[in-house]
Coordinates of C-alpha atoms in Angstrom, one line a residue:
X1 CA -29.0 1.2 24.9
X2 CA -25.3 0.4 25.3
X3 CA -23.0 1.1 28.2
X4 CA -20.2 3.5 27.4
X5 CA -16.8 3.0 29.0
X6 CA -14.9 6.4 28.8
X7 CA -11.2 6.1 29.3
X8 CA -9.1 9.2 29.7
X9 CA -5.7 8.8 28.1
X10 CA -2.7 7.9 30.3
X11 CA -0.5 10.5 31.8
X12 CA 1.3 12.4 29.0
X13 CA 4.5 14.4 28.6
X14 CA 2.4 17.5 28.5
X15 CA 0.7 16.6 31.8
X16 CA 3.9 16.4 33.6
X17 CA 5.3 19.5 32.0
X18 CA 2.3 21.5 32.9
X19 CA 1.5 22.4 29.3
X20 CA -1.9 22.7 27.7
X21 CA -1.5 20.3 24.8
X22 CA -4.7 20.6 22.9
X23 CA -4.1 19.3 19.4
X24 CA -0.3 19.8 19.5
X25 CA 1.3 16.9 17.6
X26 CA 3.8 14.6 19.2
X27 CA 2.4 14.6 22.7
X28 CA 3.0 11.0 23.9
X29 CA 2.5 9.1 27.1
X30 CA 5.2 9.4 29.7
X31 CA 6.6 6.4 31.5
X32 CA 3.9 6.3 34.0
X33 CA 1.3 6.8 31.3
X34 CA 2.6 3.9 29.4
X35 CA 2.4 1.7 32.6
X36 CA -1.2 2.9 33.1
X37 CA -2.1 1.9 29.5
X38 CA -0.4 -1.5 30.0
X39 CA -2.7 -2.2 33.0
X40 CA -5.8 -1.2 31.1
X41 CA -6.5 -4.7 29.6
X42 CA -6.5 -6.2 33.0
X43 CA -8.8 -3.6 34.4
X44 CA -11.3 -4.2 31.6
X45 CA -10.8 -7.9 31.5
X46 CA -14.2 -8.9 32.6
X47 CA -16.1 -6.8 30.0
X48 CA -17.3 -8.1 26.6
X49 CA -16.2 -5.0 24.7
X50 CA -18.0 -4.7 21.4
X51 CA -16.2 -1.7 19.9
X52 CA -13.3 0.6 20.6
X53 CA -13.5 4.3 19.6
X54 CA -10.6 6.7 20.1
X55 CA -9.6 10.3 19.7
X56 CA -7.1 10.7 16.8
X57 CA -4.5 12.2 19.1
X58 CA -1.3 10.2 19.8
X59 CA -1.8 10.0 23.6
X60 CA -5.1 8.3 23.2
X61 CA -3.9 6.0 20.4
X62 CA -1.0 4.9 22.7
X63 CA -3.4 4.4 25.7
X64 CA -5.7 2.1 23.8
X65 CA -2.9 0.1 22.1
X66 CA -2.4 -2.5 24.8
X67 CA -6.1 -3.2 24.9
X68 CA -6.2 -3.8 21.2
X69 CA -3.1 -6.1 21.4
X70 CA -4.8 -8.1 24.2
X71 CA -8.0 -8.5 22.1
X72 CA -7.0 -9.2 18.5
X73 CA -10.6 -9.3 17.3
X74 CA -11.1 -5.6 18.1
X75 CA -10.0 -2.6 16.0
X76 CA -10.1 1.0 16.9
X77 CA -12.4 3.5 15.1
X78 CA -10.9 7.0 15.1
X79 CA -13.5 9.6 15.9
X80 CA -12.5 13.3 15.4
X81 CA -15.4 14.6 17.5
X82 CA -14.0 13.1 20.7
X83 CA -10.6 14.7 20.2
X84 CA -9.4 17.3 22.7
X85 CA -10.9 20.8 22.8
X86 CA -9.3 23.1 20.2
X87 CA -7.5 25.5 22.6
X88 CA -6.3 27.6 19.7
X89 CA -3.6 30.1 20.7
X90 CA -3.5 28.6 24.2
X91 CA -2.2 25.3 22.8
X92 CA 1.4 24.4 23.9
X93 CA 1.5 27.2 26.5
X94 CA 2.3 26.6 30.2
X95 CA -0.7 26.4 32.5
X96 CA 1.1 28.5 35.0
X97 CA 1.2 31.4 32.6
X98 CA -2.3 31.0 31.4
X99 CA -3.6 31.3 35.0
X100 CA -3.3 35.1 34.8
X101 CA -5.2 35.4 31.5
X102 CA -8.6 37.1 32.0
X103 CA -10.2 34.3 30.0
X104 CA -9.2 31.7 32.6
X105 CA -11.6 33.1 35.1
X106 CA -14.4 32.6 32.5
X107 CA -13.2 29.1 31.8
X108 CA -13.4 28.3 35.5
X109 CA -16.6 30.0 36.5
X110 CA -18.7 30.4 33.3
X111 CA -17.3 27.8 30.7
X112 CA -20.4 28.0 28.6
X113 CA -19.3 31.5 27.6
X114 CA -15.6 30.6 27.1
X115 CA -14.2 30.6 23.6
X116 CA -10.5 30.1 23.0
X117 CA -8.7 32.6 20.8
X118 CA -8.0 30.9 17.5
X119 CA -9.8 27.8 18.7
X120 CA -13.3 26.7 19.7
X121 CA -15.8 27.4 22.4
X122 CA -16.3 24.9 25.3
X123 CA -20.0 24.8 24.3
X124 CA -19.1 23.6 20.8
X125 CA -16.7 21.0 22.3
X126 CA -19.4 19.5 24.4
X127 CA -22.0 19.5 21.6
X128 CA -19.7 17.7 19.1
X129 CA -18.7 15.1 21.7
X130 CA -22.3 14.5 22.8
X131 CA -23.4 14.1 19.2
X132 CA -20.6 11.6 18.6
X133 CA -21.7 9.5 21.6
X134 CA -25.4 9.5 20.6
X135 CA -24.5 8.3 17.1
X136 CA -22.1 5.6 18.4
X137 CA -24.8 4.5 20.9
X138 CA -27.2 3.9 18.0
X139 CA -24.5 2.2 15.9
X140 CA -23.3 -0.1 18.7
X141 CA -26.9 -1.1 19.6
X142 CA -27.7 -1.8 16.0
X143 CA -24.7 -3.9 15.4
X144 CA -24.3 -5.6 18.8
X145 CA -27.5 -5.3 20.7
X146 CA -29.0 -3.1 23.5
X147 CA -26.8 -4.6 26.2
X148 CA -23.5 -4.0 24.4
X149 CA -20.5 -2.4 26.1
X150 CA -18.1 -0.3 24.2
X151 CA -15.0 1.9 25.0
X152 CA -14.1 5.4 24.0
X153 CA -10.6 6.8 24.7
X154 CA -10.7 10.6 25.0
X155 CA -9.6 13.6 27.0
X156 CA -10.3 15.2 30.4
X157 CA -12.4 18.1 29.3
X158 CA -14.3 16.0 26.8
X159 CA -15.1 13.3 29.4
X160 CA -16.2 15.9 32.0
X161 CA -18.5 17.5 29.4
X162 CA -20.0 14.1 28.6
X163 CA -20.6 13.4 32.3
X164 CA -22.3 16.8 32.7
X165 CA -24.5 16.0 29.6
X166 CA -25.4 12.6 31.1
X167 CA -26.3 14.1 34.5
X168 CA -28.3 17.0 33.0
X169 CA -25.8 19.5 34.5
X170 CA -25.3 22.9 32.9
X171 CA -21.9 23.2 31.3
X172 CA -21.1 25.9 33.8
X173 CA -21.0 23.2 36.5
X174 CA -18.6 20.8 34.6
X175 CA -15.5 22.1 36.3
X176 CA -16.8 20.4 39.5
X177 CA -16.0 17.0 37.9
X178 CA -12.6 15.4 38.0
X179 CA -11.2 12.6 35.9
X180 CA -7.6 11.5 36.3
X181 CA -5.3 10.1 33.6
X182 CA -6.3 6.6 32.6
X183 CA -9.4 6.7 34.8
X184 CA -12.6 4.9 33.8
X185 CA -15.9 6.6 33.7
X186 CA -19.0 4.5 32.8
X187 CA -22.4 5.7 31.5
X188 CA -25.2 3.3 30.9
X189 CA -27.7 4.8 28.4
X190 CA -31.4 3.9 28.4
X191 CA -34.3 5.0 26.4
X192 CA -35.4 7.5 29.2
X193 CA -32.1 8.6 30.8
X194 CA -28.4 7.8 31.2
X195 CA -27.0 6.4 34.4
X196 CA -23.6 7.4 35.6
X197 CA -22.3 4.2 37.1
X198 CA -18.5 5.0 37.5
X199 CA -16.7 8.3 37.6
X200 CA -13.0 8.8 37.3
X201 CA -12.2 5.3 38.7
X202 CA -8.5 4.6 38.8
X203 CA -8.5 1.9 41.5
X204 CA -5.8 4.0 43.2
X205 CA -6.5 6.4 46.1
X206 CA -3.0 8.0 46.2
X207 CA -4.4 11.2 44.6
X208 CA -6.7 11.7 47.7
X209 CA -3.7 12.1 50.0
X210 CA -2.6 15.6 51.1
X211 CA 0.1 17.1 48.8
X212 CA 3.1 19.1 49.7
X213 CA 2.0 21.8 47.2
X214 CA -1.8 22.5 47.6
X215 CA -3.9 21.9 44.5
X216 CA -5.8 25.2 44.8
X217 CA -9.4 25.9 43.9
X218 CA -9.2 26.1 40.1
X219 CA -10.1 23.1 37.9
X220 CA -7.2 21.9 35.8
X221 CA -7.9 22.8 32.2
X222 CA -7.3 19.8 30.0
X223 CA -7.6 17.4 33.0
X224 CA -4.5 17.6 35.1
X225 CA -1.7 15.1 35.7
X226 CA -3.3 13.0 38.4
X227 CA -1.5 11.6 41.5
X228 CA 2.2 12.6 42.0

């Protein structure tokens, strides 16, 4: 079965503002995010990419744009099911103020039981994304062969949930996974099991350096902004 290259969108204006964007319209890449997107064709240059699939949200469309420009033979397929989690009433709110919401403790420690007010549950988010991947795996294999490589551009929580699915981890453990903006995660699917062959690879180790403001113990909902 195919190899899936999961690309998290580049750093967005919501990431730098500390806002949980969700499906809020008009959330674009910031200057650094645009530079990350511009570097993506070079990072993937050695790969024979068969298809490109992307979330419908602007920040993903902008991230994948330079790759499509560099490979005129490719076009992007928009896939609603790999769009960001529907955070409902939390969308557009500052993460700093959401930290004190009782639901945040559930999101951190027991995400399989978390459902956002006016939105969806994290369990439903993972289910729709995993179903999309399985359907695209079959489609890519049918059209391009079992050794094909294809790209999906999606969001932090979606990618983390897909990694958990591939590793057979319970969703309650997915907050232990970290994927930075414009990082590359690769999963090679086979008949018997998936293999996680890259996780959150940015080619940059700056985010591992100590920070002036400690990062804390909570996982960043939505994925975080990456290195300063």
